[in-house]
PDB file of C-alpha atoms in Angstrom:
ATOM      1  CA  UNK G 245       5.033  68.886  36.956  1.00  0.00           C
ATOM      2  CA  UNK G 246       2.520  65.981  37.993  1.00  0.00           C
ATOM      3  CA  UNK G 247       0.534  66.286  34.737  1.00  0.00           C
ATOM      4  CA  UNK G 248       3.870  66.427  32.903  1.00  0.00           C
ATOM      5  CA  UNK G 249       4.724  62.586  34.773  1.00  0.00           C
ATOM      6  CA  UNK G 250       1.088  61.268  34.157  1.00  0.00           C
ATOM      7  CA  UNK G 251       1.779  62.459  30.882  1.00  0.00           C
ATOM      8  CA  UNK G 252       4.710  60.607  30.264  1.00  0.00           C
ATOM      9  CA  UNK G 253       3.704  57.337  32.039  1.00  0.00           C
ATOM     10  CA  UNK G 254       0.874  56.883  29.810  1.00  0.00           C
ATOM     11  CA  UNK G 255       3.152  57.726  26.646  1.00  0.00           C
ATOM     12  CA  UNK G 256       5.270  55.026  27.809  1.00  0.00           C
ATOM     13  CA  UNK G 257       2.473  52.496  29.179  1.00  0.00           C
ATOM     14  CA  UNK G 258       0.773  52.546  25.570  1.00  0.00           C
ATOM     15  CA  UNK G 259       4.321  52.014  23.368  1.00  0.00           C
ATOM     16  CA  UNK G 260       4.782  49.178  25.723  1.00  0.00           C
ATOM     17  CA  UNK G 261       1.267  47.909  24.695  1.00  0.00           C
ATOM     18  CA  UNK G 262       2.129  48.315  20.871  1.00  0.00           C
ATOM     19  CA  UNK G 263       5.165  46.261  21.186  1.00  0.00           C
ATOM     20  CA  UNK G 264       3.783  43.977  23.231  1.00  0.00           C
ATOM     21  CA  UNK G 265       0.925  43.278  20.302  1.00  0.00           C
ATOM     22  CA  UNK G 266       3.621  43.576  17.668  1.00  0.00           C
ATOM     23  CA  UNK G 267       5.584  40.588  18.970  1.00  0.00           C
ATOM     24  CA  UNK G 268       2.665  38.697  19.449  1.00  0.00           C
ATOM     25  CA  UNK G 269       0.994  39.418  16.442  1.00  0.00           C
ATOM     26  CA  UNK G 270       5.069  38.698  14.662  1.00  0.00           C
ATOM     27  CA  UNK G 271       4.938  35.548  16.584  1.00  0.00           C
ATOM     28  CA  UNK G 272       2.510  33.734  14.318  1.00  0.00           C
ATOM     29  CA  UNK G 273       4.625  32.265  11.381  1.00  0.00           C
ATOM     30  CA  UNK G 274       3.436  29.985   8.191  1.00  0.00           C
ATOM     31  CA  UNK G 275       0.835  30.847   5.620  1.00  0.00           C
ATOM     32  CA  UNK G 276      -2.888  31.033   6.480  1.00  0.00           C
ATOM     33  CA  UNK G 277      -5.066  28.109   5.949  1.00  0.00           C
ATOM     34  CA  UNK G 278      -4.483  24.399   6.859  1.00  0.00           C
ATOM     35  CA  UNK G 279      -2.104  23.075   9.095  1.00  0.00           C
ATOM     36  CA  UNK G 280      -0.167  20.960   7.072  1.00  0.00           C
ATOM     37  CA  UNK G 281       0.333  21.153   3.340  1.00  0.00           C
ATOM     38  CA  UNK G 282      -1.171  18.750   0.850  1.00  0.00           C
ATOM     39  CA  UNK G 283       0.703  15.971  -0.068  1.00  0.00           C
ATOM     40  CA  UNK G 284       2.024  15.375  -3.774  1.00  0.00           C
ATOM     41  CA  UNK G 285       1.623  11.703  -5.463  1.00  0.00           C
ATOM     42  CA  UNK G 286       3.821  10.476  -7.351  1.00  0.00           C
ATOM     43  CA  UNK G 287       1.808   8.372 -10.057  1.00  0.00           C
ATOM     44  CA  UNK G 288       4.021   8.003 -13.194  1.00  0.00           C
ATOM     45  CA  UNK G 289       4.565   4.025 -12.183  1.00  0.00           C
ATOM     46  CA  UNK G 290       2.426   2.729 -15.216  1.00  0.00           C
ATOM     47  CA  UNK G 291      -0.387   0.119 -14.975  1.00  0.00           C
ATOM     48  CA  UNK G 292       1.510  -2.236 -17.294  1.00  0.00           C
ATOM     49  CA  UNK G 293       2.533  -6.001 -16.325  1.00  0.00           C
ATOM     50  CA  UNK G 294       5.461  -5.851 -14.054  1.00  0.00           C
ATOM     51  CA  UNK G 295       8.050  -8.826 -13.577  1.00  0.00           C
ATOM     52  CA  UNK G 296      11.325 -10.699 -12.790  1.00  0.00           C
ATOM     53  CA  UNK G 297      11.916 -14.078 -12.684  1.00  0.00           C
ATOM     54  CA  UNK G 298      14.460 -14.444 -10.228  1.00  0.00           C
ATOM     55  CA  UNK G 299      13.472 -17.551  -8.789  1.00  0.00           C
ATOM     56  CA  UNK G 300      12.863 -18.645  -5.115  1.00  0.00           C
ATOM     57  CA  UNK G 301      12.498 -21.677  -2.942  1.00  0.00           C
ATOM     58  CA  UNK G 302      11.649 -20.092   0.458  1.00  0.00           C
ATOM     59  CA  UNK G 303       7.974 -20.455   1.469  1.00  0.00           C
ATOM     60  CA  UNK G 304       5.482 -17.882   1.938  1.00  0.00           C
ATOM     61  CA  UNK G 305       4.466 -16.795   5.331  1.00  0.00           C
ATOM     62  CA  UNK G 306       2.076 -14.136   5.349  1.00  0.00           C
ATOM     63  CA  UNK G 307       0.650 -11.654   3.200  1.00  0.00           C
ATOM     64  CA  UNK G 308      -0.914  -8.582   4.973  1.00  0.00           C
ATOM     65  CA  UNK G 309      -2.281  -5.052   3.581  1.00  0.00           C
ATOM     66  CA  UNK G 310      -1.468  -1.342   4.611  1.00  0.00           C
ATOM     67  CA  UNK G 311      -3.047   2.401   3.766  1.00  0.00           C
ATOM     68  CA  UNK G 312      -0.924   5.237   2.733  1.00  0.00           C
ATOM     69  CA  UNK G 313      -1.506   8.890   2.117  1.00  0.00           C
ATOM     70  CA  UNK G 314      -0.876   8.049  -2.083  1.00  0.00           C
ATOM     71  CA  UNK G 315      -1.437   4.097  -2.387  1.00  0.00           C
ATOM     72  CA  UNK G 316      -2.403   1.256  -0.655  1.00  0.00           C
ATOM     73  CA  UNK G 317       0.054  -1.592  -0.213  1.00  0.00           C
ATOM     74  CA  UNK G 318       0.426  -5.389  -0.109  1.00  0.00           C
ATOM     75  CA  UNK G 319       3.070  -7.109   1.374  1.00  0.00           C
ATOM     76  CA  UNK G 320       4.264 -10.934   0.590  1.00  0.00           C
ATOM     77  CA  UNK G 321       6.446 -11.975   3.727  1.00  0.00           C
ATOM     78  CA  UNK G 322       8.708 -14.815   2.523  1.00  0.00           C
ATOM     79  CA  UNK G 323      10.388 -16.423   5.564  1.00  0.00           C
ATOM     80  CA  UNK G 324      14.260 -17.452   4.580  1.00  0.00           C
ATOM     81  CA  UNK G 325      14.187 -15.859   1.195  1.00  0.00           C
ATOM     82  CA  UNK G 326      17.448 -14.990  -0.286  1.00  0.00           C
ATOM     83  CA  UNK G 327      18.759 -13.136  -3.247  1.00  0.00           C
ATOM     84  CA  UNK G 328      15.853 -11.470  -5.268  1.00  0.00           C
ATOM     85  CA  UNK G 329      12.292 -13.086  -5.682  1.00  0.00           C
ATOM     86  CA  UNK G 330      10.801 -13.881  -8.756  1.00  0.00           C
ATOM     87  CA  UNK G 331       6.911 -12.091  -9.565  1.00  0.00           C
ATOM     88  CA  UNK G 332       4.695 -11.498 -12.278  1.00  0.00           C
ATOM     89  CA  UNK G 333       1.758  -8.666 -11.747  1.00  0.00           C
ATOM     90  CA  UNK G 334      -0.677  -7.669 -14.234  1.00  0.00           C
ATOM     91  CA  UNK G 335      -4.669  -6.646 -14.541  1.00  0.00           C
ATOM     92  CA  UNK G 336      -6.597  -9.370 -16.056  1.00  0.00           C
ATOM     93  CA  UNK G 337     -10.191  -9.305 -17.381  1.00  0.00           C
ATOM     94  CA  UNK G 338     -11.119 -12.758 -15.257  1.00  0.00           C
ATOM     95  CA  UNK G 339      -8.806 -13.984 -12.024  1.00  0.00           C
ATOM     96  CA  UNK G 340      -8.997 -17.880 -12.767  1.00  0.00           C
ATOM     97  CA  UNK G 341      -7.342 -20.312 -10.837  1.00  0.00           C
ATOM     98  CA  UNK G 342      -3.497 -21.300 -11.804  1.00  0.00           C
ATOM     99  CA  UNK G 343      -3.594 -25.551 -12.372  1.00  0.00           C
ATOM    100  CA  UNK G 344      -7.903 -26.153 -12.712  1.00  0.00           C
ATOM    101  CA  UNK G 345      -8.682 -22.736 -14.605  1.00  0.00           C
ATOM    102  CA  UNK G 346     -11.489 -22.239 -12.564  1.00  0.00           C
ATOM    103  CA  UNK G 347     -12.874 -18.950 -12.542  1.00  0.00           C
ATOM    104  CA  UNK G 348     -12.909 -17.078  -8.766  1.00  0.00           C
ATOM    105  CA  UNK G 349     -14.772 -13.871  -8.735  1.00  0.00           C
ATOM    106  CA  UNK G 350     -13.049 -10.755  -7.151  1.00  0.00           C
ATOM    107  CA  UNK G 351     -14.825  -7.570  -6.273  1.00  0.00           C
ATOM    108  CA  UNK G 352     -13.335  -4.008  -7.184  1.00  0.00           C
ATOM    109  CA  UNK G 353     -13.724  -2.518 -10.936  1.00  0.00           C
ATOM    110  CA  UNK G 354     -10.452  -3.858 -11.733  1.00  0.00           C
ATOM    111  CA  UNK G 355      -8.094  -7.011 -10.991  1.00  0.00           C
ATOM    112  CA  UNK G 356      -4.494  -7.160 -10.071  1.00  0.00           C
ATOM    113  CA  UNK G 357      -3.174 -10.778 -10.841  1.00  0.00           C
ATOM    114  CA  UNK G 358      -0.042 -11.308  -8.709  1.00  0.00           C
ATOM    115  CA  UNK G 359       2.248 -14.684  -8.826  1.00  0.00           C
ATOM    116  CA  UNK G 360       4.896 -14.672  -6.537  1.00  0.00           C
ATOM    117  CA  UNK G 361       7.920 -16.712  -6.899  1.00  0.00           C
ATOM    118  CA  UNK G 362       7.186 -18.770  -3.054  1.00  0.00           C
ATOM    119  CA  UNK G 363       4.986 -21.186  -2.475  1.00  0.00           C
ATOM    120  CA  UNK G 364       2.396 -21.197   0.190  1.00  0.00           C
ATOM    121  CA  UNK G 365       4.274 -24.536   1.795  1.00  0.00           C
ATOM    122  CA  UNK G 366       7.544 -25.753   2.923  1.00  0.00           C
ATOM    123  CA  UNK G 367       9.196 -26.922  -0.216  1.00  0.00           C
ATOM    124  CA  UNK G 368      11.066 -29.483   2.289  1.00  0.00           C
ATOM    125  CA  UNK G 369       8.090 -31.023   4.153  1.00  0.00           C
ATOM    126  CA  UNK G 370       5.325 -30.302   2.245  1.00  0.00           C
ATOM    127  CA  UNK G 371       3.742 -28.692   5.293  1.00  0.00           C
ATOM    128  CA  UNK G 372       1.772 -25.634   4.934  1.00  0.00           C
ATOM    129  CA  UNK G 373       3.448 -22.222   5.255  1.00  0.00           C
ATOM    130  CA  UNK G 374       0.095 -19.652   4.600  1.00  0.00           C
ATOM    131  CA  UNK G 375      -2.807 -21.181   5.023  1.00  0.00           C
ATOM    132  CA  UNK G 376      -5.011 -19.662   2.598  1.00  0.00           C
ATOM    133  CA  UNK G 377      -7.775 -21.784   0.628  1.00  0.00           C
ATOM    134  CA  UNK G 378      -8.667 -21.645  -3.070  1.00  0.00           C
ATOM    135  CA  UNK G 379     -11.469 -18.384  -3.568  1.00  0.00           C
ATOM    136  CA  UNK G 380     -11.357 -17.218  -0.228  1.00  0.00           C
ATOM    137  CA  UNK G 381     -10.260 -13.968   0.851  1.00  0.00           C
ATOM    138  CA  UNK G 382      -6.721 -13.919   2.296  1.00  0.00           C
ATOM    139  CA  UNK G 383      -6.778 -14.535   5.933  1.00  0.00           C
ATOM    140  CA  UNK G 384      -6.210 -11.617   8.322  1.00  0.00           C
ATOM    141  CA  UNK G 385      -6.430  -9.296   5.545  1.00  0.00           C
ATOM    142  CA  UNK G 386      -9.305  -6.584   6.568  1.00  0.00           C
ATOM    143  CA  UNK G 387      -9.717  -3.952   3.740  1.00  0.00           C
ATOM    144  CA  UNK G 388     -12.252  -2.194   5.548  1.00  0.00           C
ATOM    145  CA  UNK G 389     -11.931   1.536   5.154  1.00  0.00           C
ATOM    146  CA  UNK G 390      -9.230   1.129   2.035  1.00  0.00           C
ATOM    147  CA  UNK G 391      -9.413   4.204  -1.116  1.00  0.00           C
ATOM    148  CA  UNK G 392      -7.934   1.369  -3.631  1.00  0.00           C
ATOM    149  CA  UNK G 393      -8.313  -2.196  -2.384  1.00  0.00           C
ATOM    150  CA  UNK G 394     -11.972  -3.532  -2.416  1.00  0.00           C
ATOM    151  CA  UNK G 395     -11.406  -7.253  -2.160  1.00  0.00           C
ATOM    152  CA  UNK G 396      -8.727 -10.333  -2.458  1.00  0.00           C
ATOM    153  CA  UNK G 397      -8.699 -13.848  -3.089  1.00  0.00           C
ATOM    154  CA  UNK G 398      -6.225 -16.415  -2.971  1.00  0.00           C
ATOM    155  CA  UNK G 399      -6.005 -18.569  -6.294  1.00  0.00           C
ATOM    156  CA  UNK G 400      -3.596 -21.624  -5.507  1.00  0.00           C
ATOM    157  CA  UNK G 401      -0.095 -22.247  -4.777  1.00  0.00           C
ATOM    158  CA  UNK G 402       1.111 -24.128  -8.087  1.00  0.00           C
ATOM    159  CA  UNK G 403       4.922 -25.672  -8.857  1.00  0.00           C
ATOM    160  CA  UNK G 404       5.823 -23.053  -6.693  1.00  0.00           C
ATOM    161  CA  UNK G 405       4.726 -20.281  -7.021  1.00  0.00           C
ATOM    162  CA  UNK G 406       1.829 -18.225  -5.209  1.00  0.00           C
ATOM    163  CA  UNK G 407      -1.173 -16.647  -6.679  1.00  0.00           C
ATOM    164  CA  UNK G 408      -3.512 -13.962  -5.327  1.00  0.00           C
ATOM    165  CA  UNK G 409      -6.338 -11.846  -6.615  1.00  0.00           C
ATOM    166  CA  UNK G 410      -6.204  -8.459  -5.563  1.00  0.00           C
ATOM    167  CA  UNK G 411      -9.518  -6.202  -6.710  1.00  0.00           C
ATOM    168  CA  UNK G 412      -8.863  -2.847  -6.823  1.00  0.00           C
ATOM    169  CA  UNK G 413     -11.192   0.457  -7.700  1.00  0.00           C
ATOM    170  CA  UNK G 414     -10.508   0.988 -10.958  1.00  0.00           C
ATOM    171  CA  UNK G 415      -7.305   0.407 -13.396  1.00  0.00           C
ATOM    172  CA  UNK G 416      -4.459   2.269 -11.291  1.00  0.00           C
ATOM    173  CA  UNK G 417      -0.938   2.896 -11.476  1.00  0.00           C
ATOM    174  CA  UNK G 418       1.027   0.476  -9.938  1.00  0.00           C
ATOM    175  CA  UNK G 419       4.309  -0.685  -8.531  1.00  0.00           C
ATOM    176  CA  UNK G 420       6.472  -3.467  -7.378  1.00  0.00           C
ATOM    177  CA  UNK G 421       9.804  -3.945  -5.168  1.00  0.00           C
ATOM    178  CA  UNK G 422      11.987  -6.052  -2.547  1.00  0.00           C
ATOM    179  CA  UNK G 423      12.698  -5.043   0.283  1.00  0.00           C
ATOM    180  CA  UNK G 424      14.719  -7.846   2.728  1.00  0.00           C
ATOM    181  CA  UNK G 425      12.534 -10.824   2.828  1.00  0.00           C
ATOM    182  CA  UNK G 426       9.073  -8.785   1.385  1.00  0.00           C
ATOM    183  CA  UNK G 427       7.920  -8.482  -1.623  1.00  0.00           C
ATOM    184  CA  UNK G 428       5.749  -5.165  -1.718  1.00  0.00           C
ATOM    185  CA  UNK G 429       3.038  -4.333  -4.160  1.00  0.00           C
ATOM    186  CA  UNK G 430       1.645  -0.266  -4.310  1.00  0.00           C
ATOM    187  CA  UNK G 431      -1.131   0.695  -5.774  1.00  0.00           C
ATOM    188  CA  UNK G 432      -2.075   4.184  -6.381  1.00  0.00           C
ATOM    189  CA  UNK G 433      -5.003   6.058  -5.013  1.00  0.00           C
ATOM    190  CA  UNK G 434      -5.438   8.096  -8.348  1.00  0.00           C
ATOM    191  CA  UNK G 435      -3.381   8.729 -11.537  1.00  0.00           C
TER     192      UNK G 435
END
């Protein structure tokens, strides 16, 4: 009768173990592999010129960069700005300053001309707004460690409107949109 309990206490000792390992091993969930899936692009935006001409008499206040997981981005803050504002984007062969025509050199393999319907003063005072100077790099703009930007430079601020250089890597899809008070330019990482 004693080998007959033994008997059965080890029966039941080892199902317990193969449950025990069959929730545990039921426990793990997802496919094998990374973590965390890739993550899809959307690049059908086009590298064409982009624009509206909604027009706009608030001044620019600060332009300032961002990374993304498909695109790098550029952002135009526009203190006061109402309504939509006006822009014109577009590669060009040669970035050359709007008013003298003077040629500024901008690193990258390609480069994004961008106008922006707000000038870099205070319409009203004259005062400055973004104080950027003609063929320098933006200030506070660090593109250190960026897949698309490589360089910028500011170009003027001419009968209102703003002009910046932005190099990029190569010829990449773009795009452009509002949101609020910031005018937002994306550029792709790859097509």
């Amino acid at each position: 009768m004693r080998r007959l309990g033994t008997a059965a206490a080890v029966f039941v000792l080892a199902g317990a173990g193969v449950l025990g390992t069959a929730g545990a091993a039921g426990a793990v969930t997802g496919p094998a592999g990374p973590a965390a899936p890739a993550t899809t692009c959307a690049t059908g935006w086009g590298s064409g010129e982009k624009s509206a001409t909604d027009a706009n008499a608030a001044p620019l206040k600060n332009v300032r960069t961002g990374r993304h997981a498909c695109y790098d981005r550029m952002v135009f803050d526009i203190g006061g700005a109402t309504g939509k504002v006006g822009y014109h984007v577009g590669y060009v062969d040669a970035f050359h300053q709007d008013g003298s025509g003077e040629r500024i050199p901008v690193g990258g393999g390609a480069i994004l001309q961008i106008y922006v319907s707000a000038p870099s003063y205070d319409p009203s005072t004259g005062g400055q707004s973004y104080a950027a100077q003609a063929g320098k790099p933006l200030p506070g703009v660090d593109l250190a460690g960026y897949r698309t930007f490589k360089d910028t430079r500011f170009g003027a601020s001419f009968e209102g409107q703003t002009q910046v250089g932005l190099g990029v890597r190569a010829k990449l899809p773009f795009r452009v949109h509002q949101s609020g008070q910031q005018l937002i330019v994306d550029v792709a990482h790859t097509w």
